[in-house]
mmCIF file of C-alpha atoms and ligand atoms in Angstrom:
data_model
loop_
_atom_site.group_PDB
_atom_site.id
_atom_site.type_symbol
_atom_site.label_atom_id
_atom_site.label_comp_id
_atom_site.label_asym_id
_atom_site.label_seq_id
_atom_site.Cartn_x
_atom_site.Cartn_y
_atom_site.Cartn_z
ATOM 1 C CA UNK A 1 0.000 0.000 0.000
ATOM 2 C CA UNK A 2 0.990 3.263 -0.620
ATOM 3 C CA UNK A 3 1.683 5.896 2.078
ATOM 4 C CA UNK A 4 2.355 9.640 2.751
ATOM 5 C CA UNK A 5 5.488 9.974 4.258
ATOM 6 C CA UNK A 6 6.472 13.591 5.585
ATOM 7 C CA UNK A 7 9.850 15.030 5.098
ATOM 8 C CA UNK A 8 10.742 17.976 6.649
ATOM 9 C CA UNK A 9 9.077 20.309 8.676
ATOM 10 C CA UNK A 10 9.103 24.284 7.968
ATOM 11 C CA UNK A 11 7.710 27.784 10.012
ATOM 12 C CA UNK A 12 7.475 31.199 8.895
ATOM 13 C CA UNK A 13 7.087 34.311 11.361
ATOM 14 C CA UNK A 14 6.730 37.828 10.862
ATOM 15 C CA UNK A 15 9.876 39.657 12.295
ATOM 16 C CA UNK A 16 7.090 41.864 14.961
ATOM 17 C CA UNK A 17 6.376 40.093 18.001
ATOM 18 C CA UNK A 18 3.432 42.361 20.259
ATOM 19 C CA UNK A 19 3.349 41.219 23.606
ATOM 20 C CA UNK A 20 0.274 41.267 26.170
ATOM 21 C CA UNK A 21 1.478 44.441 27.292
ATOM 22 C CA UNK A 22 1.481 46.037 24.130
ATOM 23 C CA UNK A 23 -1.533 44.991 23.560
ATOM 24 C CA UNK A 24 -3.228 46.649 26.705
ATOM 25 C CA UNK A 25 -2.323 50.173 25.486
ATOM 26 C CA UNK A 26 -4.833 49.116 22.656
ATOM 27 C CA UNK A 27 -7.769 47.867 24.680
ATOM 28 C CA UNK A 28 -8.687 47.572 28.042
ATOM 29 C CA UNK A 29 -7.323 44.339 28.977
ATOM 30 C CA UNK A 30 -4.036 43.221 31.006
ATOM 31 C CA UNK A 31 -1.027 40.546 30.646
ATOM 32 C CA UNK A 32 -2.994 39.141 33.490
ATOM 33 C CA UNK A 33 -6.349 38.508 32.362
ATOM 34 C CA UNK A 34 -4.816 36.910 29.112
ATOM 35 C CA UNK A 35 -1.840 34.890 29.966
ATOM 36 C CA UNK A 36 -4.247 33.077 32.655
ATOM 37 C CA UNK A 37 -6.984 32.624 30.076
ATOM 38 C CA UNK A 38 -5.419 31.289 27.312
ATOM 39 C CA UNK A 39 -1.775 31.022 28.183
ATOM 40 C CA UNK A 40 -0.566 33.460 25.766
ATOM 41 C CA UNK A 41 2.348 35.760 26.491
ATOM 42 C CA UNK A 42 2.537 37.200 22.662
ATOM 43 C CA UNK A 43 2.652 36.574 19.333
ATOM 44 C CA UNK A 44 3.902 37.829 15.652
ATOM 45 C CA UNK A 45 2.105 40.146 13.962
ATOM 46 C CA UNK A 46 2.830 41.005 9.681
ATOM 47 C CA UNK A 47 3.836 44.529 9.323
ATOM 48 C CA UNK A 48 3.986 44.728 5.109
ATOM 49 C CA UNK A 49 3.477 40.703 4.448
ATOM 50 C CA UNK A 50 0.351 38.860 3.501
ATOM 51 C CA UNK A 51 -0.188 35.020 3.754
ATOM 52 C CA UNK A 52 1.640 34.276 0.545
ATOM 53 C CA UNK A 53 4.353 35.993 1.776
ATOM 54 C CA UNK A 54 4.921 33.780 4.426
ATOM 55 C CA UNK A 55 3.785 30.576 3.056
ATOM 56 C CA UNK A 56 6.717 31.021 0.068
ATOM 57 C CA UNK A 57 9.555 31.629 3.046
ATOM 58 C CA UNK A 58 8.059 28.093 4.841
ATOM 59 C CA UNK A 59 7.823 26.064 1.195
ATOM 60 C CA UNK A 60 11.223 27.188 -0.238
ATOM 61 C CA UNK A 61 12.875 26.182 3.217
ATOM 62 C CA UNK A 62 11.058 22.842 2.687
ATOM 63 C CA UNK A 63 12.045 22.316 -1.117
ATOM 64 C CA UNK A 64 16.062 23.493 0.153
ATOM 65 C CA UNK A 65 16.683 21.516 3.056
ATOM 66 C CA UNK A 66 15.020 18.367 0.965
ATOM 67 C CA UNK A 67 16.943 19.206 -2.434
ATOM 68 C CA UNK A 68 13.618 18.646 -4.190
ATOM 69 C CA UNK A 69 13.900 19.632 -7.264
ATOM 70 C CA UNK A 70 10.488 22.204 -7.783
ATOM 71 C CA UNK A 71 9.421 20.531 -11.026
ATOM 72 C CA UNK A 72 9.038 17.721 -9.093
ATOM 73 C CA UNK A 73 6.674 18.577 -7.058
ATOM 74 C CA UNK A 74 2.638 17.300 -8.328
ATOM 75 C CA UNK A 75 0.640 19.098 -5.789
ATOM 76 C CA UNK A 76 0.379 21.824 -3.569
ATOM 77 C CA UNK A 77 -2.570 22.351 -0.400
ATOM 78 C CA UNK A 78 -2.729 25.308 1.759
ATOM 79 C CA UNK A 79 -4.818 25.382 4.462
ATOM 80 C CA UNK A 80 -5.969 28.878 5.189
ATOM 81 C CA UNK A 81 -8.575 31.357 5.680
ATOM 82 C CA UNK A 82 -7.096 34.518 5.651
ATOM 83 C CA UNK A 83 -5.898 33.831 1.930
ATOM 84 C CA UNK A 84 -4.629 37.154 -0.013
ATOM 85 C CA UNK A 85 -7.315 36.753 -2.765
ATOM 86 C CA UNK A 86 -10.556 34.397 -3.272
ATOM 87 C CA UNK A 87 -8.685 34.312 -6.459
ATOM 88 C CA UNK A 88 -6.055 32.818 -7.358
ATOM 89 C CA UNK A 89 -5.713 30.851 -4.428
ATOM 90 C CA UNK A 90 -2.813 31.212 -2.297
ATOM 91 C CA UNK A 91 -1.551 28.209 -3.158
ATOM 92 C CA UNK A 92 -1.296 29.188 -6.913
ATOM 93 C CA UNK A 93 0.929 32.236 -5.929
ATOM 94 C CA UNK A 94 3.114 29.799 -4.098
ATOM 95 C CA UNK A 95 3.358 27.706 -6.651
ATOM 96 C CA UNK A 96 4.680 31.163 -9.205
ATOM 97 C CA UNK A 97 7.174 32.179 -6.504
ATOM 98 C CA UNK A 98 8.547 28.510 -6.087
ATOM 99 C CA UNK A 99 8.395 27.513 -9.717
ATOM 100 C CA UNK A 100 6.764 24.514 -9.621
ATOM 101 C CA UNK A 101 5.536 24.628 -13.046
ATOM 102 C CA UNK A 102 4.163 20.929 -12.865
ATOM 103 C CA UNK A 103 2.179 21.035 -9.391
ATOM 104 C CA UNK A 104 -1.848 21.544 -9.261
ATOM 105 C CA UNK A 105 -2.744 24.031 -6.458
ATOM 106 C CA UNK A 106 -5.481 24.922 -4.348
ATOM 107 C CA UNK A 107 -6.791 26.342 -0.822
ATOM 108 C CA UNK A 108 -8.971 24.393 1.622
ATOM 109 C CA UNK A 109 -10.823 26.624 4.603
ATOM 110 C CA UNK A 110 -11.329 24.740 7.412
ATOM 111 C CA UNK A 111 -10.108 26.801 9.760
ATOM 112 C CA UNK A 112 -7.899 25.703 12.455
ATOM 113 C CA UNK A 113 -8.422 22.356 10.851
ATOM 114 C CA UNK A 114 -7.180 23.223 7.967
ATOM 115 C CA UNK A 115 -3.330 22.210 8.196
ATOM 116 C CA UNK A 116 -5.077 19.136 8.452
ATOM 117 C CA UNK A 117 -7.722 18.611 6.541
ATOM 118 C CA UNK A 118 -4.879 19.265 3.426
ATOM 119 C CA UNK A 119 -2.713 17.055 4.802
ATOM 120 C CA UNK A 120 -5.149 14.354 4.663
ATOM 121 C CA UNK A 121 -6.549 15.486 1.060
ATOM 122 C CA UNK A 122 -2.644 15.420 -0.200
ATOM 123 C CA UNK A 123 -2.763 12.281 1.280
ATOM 124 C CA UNK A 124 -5.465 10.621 -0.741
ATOM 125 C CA UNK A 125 -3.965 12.249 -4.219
ATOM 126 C CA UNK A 126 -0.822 10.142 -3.438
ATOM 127 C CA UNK A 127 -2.627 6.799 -2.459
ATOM 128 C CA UNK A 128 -4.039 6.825 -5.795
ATOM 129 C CA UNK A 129 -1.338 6.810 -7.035
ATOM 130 C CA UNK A 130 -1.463 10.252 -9.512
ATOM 131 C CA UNK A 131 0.666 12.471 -6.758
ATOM 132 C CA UNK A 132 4.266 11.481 -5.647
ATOM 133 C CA UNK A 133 5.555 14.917 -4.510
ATOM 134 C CA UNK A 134 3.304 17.335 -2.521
ATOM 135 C CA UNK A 135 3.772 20.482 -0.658
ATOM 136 C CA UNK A 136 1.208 21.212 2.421
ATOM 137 C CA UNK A 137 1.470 24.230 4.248
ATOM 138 C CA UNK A 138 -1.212 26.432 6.583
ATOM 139 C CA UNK A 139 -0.884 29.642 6.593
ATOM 140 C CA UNK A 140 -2.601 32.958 8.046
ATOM 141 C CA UNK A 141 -2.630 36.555 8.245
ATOM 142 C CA UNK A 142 -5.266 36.946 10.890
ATOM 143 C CA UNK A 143 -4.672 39.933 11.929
ATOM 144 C CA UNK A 144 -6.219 41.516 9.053
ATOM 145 C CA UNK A 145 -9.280 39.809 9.970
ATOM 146 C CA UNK A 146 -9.138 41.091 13.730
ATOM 147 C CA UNK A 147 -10.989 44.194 14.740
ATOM 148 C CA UNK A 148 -8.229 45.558 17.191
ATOM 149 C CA UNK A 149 -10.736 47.143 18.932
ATOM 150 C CA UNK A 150 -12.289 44.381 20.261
ATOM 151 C CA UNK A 151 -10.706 42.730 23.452
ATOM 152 C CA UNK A 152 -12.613 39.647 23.515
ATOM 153 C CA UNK A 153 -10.642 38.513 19.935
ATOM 154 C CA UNK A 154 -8.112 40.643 19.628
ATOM 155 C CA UNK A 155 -5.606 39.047 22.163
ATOM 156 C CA UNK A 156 -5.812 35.352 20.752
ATOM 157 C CA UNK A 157 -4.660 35.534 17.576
ATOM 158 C CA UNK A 158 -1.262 35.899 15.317
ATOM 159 C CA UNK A 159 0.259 35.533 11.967
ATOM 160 C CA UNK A 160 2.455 32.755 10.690
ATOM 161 C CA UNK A 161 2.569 29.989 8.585
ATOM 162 C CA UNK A 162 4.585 26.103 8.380
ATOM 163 C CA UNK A 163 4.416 23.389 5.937
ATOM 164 C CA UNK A 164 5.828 19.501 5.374
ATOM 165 C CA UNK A 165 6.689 18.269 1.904
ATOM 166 C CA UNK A 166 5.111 14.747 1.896
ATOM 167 C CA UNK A 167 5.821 11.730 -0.702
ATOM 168 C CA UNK A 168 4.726 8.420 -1.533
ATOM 169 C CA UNK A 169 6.306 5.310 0.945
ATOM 170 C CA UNK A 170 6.350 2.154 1.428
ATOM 171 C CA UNK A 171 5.629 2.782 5.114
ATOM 172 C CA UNK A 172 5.159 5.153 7.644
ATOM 173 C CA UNK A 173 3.646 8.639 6.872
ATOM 174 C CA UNK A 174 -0.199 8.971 7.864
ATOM 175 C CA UNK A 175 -1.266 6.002 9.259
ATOM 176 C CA UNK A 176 -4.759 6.620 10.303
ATOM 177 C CA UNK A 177 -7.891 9.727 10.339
ATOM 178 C CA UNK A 178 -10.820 11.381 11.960
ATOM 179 C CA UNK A 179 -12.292 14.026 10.339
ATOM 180 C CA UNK A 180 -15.547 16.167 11.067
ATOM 181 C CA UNK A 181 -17.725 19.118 10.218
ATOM 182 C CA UNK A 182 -20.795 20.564 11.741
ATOM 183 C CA UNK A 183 -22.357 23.325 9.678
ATOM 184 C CA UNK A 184 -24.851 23.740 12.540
ATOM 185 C CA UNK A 185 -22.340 25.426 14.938
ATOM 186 C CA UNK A 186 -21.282 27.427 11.793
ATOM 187 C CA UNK A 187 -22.504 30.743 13.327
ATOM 188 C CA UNK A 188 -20.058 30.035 16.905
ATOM 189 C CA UNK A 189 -17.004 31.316 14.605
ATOM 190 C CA UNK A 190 -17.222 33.190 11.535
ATOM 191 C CA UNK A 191 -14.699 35.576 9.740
ATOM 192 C CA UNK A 192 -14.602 37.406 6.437
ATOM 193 C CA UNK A 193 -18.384 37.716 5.742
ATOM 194 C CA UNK A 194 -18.733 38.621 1.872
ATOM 195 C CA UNK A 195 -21.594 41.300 1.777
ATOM 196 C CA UNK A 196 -24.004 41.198 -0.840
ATOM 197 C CA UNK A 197 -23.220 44.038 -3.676
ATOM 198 C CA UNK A 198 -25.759 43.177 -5.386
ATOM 199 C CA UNK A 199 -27.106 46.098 -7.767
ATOM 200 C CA UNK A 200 -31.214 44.327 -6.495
ATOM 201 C CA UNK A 201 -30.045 44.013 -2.857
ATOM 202 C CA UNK A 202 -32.700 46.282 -0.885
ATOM 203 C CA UNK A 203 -31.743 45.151 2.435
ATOM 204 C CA UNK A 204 -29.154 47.086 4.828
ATOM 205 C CA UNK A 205 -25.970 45.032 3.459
ATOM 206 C CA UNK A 206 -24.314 43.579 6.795
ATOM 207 C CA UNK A 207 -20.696 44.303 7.661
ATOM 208 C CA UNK A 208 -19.009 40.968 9.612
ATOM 209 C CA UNK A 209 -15.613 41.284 7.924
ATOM 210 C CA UNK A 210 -14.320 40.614 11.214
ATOM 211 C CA UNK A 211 -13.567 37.392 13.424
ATOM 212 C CA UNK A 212 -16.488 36.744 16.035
ATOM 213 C CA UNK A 213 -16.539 34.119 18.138
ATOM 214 C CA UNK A 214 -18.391 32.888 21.299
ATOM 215 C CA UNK A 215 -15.450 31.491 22.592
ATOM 216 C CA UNK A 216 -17.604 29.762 25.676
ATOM 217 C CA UNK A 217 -19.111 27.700 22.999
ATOM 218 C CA UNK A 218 -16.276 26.559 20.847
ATOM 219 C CA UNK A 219 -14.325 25.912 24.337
ATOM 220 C CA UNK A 220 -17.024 23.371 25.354
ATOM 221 C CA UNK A 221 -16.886 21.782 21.566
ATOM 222 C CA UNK A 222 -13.198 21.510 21.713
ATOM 223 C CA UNK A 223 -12.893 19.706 25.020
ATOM 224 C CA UNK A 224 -16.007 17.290 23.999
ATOM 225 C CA UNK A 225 -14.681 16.470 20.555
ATOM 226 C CA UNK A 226 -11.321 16.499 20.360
ATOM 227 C CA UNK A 227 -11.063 13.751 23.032
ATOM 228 C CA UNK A 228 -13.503 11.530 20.886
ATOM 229 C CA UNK A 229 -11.671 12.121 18.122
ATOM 230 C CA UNK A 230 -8.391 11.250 19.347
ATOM 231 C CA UNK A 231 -9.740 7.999 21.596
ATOM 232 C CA UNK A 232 -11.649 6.900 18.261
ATOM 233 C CA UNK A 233 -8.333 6.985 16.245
ATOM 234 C CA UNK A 234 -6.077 5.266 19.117
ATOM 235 C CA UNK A 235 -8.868 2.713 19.376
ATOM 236 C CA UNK A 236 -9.379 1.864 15.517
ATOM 237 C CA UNK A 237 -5.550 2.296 14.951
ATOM 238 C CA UNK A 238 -5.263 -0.178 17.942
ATOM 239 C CA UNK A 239 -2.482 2.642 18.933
ATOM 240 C CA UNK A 240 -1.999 2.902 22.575
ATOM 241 C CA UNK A 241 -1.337 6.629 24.357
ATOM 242 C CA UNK A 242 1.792 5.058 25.656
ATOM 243 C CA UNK A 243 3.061 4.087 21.554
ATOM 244 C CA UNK A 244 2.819 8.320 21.435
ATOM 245 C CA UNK A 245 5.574 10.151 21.339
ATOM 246 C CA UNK A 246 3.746 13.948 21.009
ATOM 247 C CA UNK A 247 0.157 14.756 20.830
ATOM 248 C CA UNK A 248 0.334 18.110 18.672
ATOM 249 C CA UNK A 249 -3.261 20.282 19.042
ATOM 250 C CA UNK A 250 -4.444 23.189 17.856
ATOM 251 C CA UNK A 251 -3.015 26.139 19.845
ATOM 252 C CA UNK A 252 -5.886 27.732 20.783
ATOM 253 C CA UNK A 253 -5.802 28.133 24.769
ATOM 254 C CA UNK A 254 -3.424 26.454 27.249
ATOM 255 C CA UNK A 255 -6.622 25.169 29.113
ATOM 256 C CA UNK A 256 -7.937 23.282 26.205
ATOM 257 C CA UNK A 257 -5.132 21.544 26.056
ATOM 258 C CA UNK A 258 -5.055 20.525 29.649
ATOM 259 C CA UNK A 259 -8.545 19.981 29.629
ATOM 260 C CA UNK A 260 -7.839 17.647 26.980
ATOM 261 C CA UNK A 261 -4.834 15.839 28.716
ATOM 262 C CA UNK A 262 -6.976 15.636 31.464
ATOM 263 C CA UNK A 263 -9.777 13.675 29.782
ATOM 264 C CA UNK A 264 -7.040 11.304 27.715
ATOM 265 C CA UNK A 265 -5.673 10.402 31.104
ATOM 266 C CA UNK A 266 -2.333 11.281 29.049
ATOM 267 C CA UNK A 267 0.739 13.286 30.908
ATOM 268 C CA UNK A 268 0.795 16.581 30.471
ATOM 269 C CA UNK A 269 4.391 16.320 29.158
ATOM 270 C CA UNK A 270 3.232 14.358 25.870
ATOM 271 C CA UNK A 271 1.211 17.730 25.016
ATOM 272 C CA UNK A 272 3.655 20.334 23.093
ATOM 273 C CA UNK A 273 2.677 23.638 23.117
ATOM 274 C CA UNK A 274 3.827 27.287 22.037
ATOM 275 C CA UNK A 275 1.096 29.035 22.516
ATOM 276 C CA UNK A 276 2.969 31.715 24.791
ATOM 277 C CA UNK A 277 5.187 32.479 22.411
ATOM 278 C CA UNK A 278 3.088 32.550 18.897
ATOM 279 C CA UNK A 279 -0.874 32.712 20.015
ATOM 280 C CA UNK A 280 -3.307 31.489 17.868
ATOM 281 C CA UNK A 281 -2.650 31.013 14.403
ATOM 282 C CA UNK A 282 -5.446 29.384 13.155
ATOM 283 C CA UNK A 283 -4.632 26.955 10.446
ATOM 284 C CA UNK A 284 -0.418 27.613 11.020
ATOM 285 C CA UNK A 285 -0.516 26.372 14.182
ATOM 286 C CA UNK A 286 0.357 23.051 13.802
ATOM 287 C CA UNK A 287 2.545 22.767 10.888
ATOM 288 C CA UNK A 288 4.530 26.026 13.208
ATOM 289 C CA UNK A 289 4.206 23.220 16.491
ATOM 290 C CA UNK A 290 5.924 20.599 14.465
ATOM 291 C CA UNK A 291 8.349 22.654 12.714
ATOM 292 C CA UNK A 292 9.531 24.084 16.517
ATOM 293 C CA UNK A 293 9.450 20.697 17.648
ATOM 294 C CA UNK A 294 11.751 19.540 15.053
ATOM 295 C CA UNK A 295 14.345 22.418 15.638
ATOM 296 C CA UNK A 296 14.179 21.659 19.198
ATOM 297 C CA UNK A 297 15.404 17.931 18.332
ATOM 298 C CA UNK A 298 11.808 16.258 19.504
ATOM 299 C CA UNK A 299 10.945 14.560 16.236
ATOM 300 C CA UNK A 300 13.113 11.123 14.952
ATOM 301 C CA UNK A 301 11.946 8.582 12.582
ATOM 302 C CA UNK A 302 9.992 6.228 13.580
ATOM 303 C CA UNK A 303 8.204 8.015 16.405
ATOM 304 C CA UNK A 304 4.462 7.745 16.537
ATOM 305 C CA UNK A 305 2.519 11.434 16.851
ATOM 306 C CA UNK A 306 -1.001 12.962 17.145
ATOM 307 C CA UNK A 307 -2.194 15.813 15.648
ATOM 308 C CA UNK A 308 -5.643 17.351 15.912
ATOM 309 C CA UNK A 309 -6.965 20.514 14.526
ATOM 310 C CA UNK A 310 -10.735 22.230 16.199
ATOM 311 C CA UNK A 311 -11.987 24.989 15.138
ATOM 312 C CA UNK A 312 -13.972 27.166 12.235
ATOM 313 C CA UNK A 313 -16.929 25.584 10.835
ATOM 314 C CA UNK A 314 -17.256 23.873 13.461
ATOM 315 C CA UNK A 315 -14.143 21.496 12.209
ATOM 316 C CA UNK A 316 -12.298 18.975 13.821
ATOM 317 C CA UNK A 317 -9.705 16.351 12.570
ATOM 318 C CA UNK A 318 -7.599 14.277 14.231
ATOM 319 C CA UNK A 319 -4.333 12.307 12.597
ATOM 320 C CA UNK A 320 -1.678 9.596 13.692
ATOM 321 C CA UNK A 321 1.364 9.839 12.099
ATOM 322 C CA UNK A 322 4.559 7.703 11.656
ATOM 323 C CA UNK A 323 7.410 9.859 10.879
HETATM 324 O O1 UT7 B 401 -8.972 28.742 17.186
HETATM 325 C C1 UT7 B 401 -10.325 28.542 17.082
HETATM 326 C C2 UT7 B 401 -10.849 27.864 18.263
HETATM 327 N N1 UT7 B 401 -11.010 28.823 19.321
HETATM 328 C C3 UT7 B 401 -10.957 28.433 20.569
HETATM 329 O O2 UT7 B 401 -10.733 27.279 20.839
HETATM 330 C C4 UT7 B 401 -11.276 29.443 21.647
HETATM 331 C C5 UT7 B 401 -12.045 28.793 22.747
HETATM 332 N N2 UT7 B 401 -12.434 29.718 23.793
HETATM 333 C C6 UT7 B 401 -11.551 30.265 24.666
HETATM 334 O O3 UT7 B 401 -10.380 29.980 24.606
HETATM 335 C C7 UT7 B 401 -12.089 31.176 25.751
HETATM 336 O O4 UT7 B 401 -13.500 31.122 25.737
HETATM 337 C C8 UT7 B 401 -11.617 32.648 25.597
HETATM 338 C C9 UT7 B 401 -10.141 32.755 25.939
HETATM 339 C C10 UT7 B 401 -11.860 33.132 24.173
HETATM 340 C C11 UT7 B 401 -12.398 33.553 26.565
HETATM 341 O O5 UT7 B 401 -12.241 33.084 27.897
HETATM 342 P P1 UT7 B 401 -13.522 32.968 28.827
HETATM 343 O O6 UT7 B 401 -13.059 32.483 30.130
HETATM 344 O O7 UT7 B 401 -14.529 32.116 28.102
HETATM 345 O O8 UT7 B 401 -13.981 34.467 28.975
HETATM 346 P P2 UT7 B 401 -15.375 35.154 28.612
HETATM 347 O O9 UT7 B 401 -15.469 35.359 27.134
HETATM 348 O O10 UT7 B 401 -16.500 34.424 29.258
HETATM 349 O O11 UT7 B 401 -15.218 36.562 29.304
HETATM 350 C C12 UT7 B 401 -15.106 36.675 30.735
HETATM 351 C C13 UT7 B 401 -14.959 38.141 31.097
HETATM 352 C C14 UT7 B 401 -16.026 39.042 30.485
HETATM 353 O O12 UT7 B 401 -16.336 40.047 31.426
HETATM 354 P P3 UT7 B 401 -17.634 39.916 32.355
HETATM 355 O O13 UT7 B 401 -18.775 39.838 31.396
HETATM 356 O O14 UT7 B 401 -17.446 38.660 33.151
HETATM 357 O O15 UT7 B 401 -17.580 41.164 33.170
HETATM 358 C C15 UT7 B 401 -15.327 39.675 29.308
HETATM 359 O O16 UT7 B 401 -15.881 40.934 28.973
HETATM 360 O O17 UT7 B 401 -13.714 38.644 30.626
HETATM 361 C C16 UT7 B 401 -13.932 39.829 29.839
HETATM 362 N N3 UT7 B 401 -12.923 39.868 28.799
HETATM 363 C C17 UT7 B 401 -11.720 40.457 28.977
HETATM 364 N N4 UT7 B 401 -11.174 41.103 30.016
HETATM 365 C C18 UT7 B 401 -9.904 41.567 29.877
HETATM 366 C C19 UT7 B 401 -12.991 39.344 27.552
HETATM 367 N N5 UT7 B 401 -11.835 39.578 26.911
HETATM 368 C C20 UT7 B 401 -11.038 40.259 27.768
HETATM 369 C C21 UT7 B 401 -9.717 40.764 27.685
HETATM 370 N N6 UT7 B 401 -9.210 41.397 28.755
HETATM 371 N N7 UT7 B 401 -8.966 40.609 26.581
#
């Protein structure tokens, strides 16, 4: 059988980190009230860069440190939704800047999934055989979907963006999947509402450009699915916690996570996290966890990992992976 094996591991960051102070001369809020609530001490903000920007500096690291050639690369995903354009995707301006003339490119939005949810589409292109060489990367620029002004969002999030290159095996790679959507929770977390311009629209056209979010809500989803999600793939992978190296989540709070570890009976330790240092970033945040991880030495071959992205949508998606 054929598998997706991942090769390297890449992050972008903008050069301007804001801290928690910086950000209470903005709004009324304090280092206090946000490092206890979500664990977040700061994060990188773009100054002049949008999310192709960063996405190109994480993919050519990727195609370097590999010594892929970029006409060899078949495919390209990018998980985003803070793309530059609706069109061409983001992953089509990648794919210009890199020069990989022979690759097929698009954008999935699923949110804080949506590292993932590529990862597992890539995944299926190479099974069947017509991919060998991919490039998946998640990427965001959320900050120019943030109303600054608002407290209750503006302190989670941050830009970035990190990627894997993944190619056909004979073993390893993604080894097993759980993946989830439900459009009736849609309304819980919405960004980048397109108004209606049309020249017969009577109505008052609404303005939700912003991110909104009833963060009590998507807290209580996260905690009740991700643990599901990540029990049904030990269980059907007949993967035990203790064959784990890392469980990798979505960096959304520190609490979620613990919550999480909590209800996986799973230490603490096995749960990486930055989200002090780079906030939320959406769809980056895990491709930016593993590519930290693998800098910091944590990754070898062979070891078995979880990943599992919540968010937008609702989404979740859960992944074990053989590297
Ligand atoms: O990445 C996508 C997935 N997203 C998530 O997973 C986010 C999940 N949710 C969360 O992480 C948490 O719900 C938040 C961190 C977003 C909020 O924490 P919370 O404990 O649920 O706070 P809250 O929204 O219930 O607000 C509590 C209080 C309110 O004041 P009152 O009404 O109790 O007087 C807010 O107005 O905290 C106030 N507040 C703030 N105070 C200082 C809200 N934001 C701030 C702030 N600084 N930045």
């Amino acid at each position: 059988m054929i598998r997706s094996r991942i090769i390297g591991f890449e992050r972008a960051l903008p050069p301007v980190t804001v801290t928690n102070d910086d950000l209470a001369k903005m709004v009324e809020t304090s280092d206090e009230w946000i490092s206890s609530r979500t664990g977040i001490r700061k994060r990188h903000l773009v100054s002049d860069q949008n999310t192709s920007d960063l996405c190109i500096i994480a993919a050519e690291k990727l195609l370097e440190k590999a010594g892929w050639d970029s006409l060899s690369v078949d495919l390209i995903i990018l998980g985003t939704v803070s793309p530059d354009y609706t069109t061409p995707s983001t992953a089509c301006l990648v794919q210009n800047a890199l020069g990989c003339k022979n690759a097929f490119c698009f954008d999935i939005a699923a949110a804080c999934s949506g590292f993932i949810y590529s990862l597992s589409v890539a995944d299926k292109f190479i099974k069947n055989g017509g991919v060998k060489r991919a490039i998946v990367l998640g990427g965001e620029t959320l900050s120019k979907i943030t109303d600054w002004s608002d407290r209750s969002t503006c302190v989670l999030f941050g830009d970035g963006a990190g990627g894997v290159l993944l190619e056909a095996a004979e073993e390893g790679g993604i080894l097993y999947e759980d993946i989830h959507s439900d459009g009736s929770k849609a309304m819980a977390l919405t960004a980048g509402y397109r108004a209606n311009k049309s020249p017969f629209y009577k109505a008052e056209p609404k303005n939700d450009e912003f991110i909104d979010m009833n963060g009590r809500e998507v807290f209580t989803f996260a905690t009740r699915k991700v643990p599901e999600s990540i029990k049904k793939v030990l269980e059907e992978s007949k993967t035990s916690m203790d064959d784990i190296k890392y469980v990798v989540l979505h960096q959304a709070n520190t609490r979620i996570n613990e919550v999480i570890a909590r209800k996986l009976k799973a230490p603490h330790e096995k749960f990486y996290t930055n989200i002090d240092r780079i906030g939320n970033t959406s769809g980056a945040s895990v491709p930016i966890a593993l590519a930290e991880m693998n800098e910091e030495g944590l990754l070898h071959k062979g070891d078995k990992i979880l990943i599992s992205g919540f968010g937008g949508g609702l989404t979740w998606a859960t992944m074990l992976i053989e590297l």
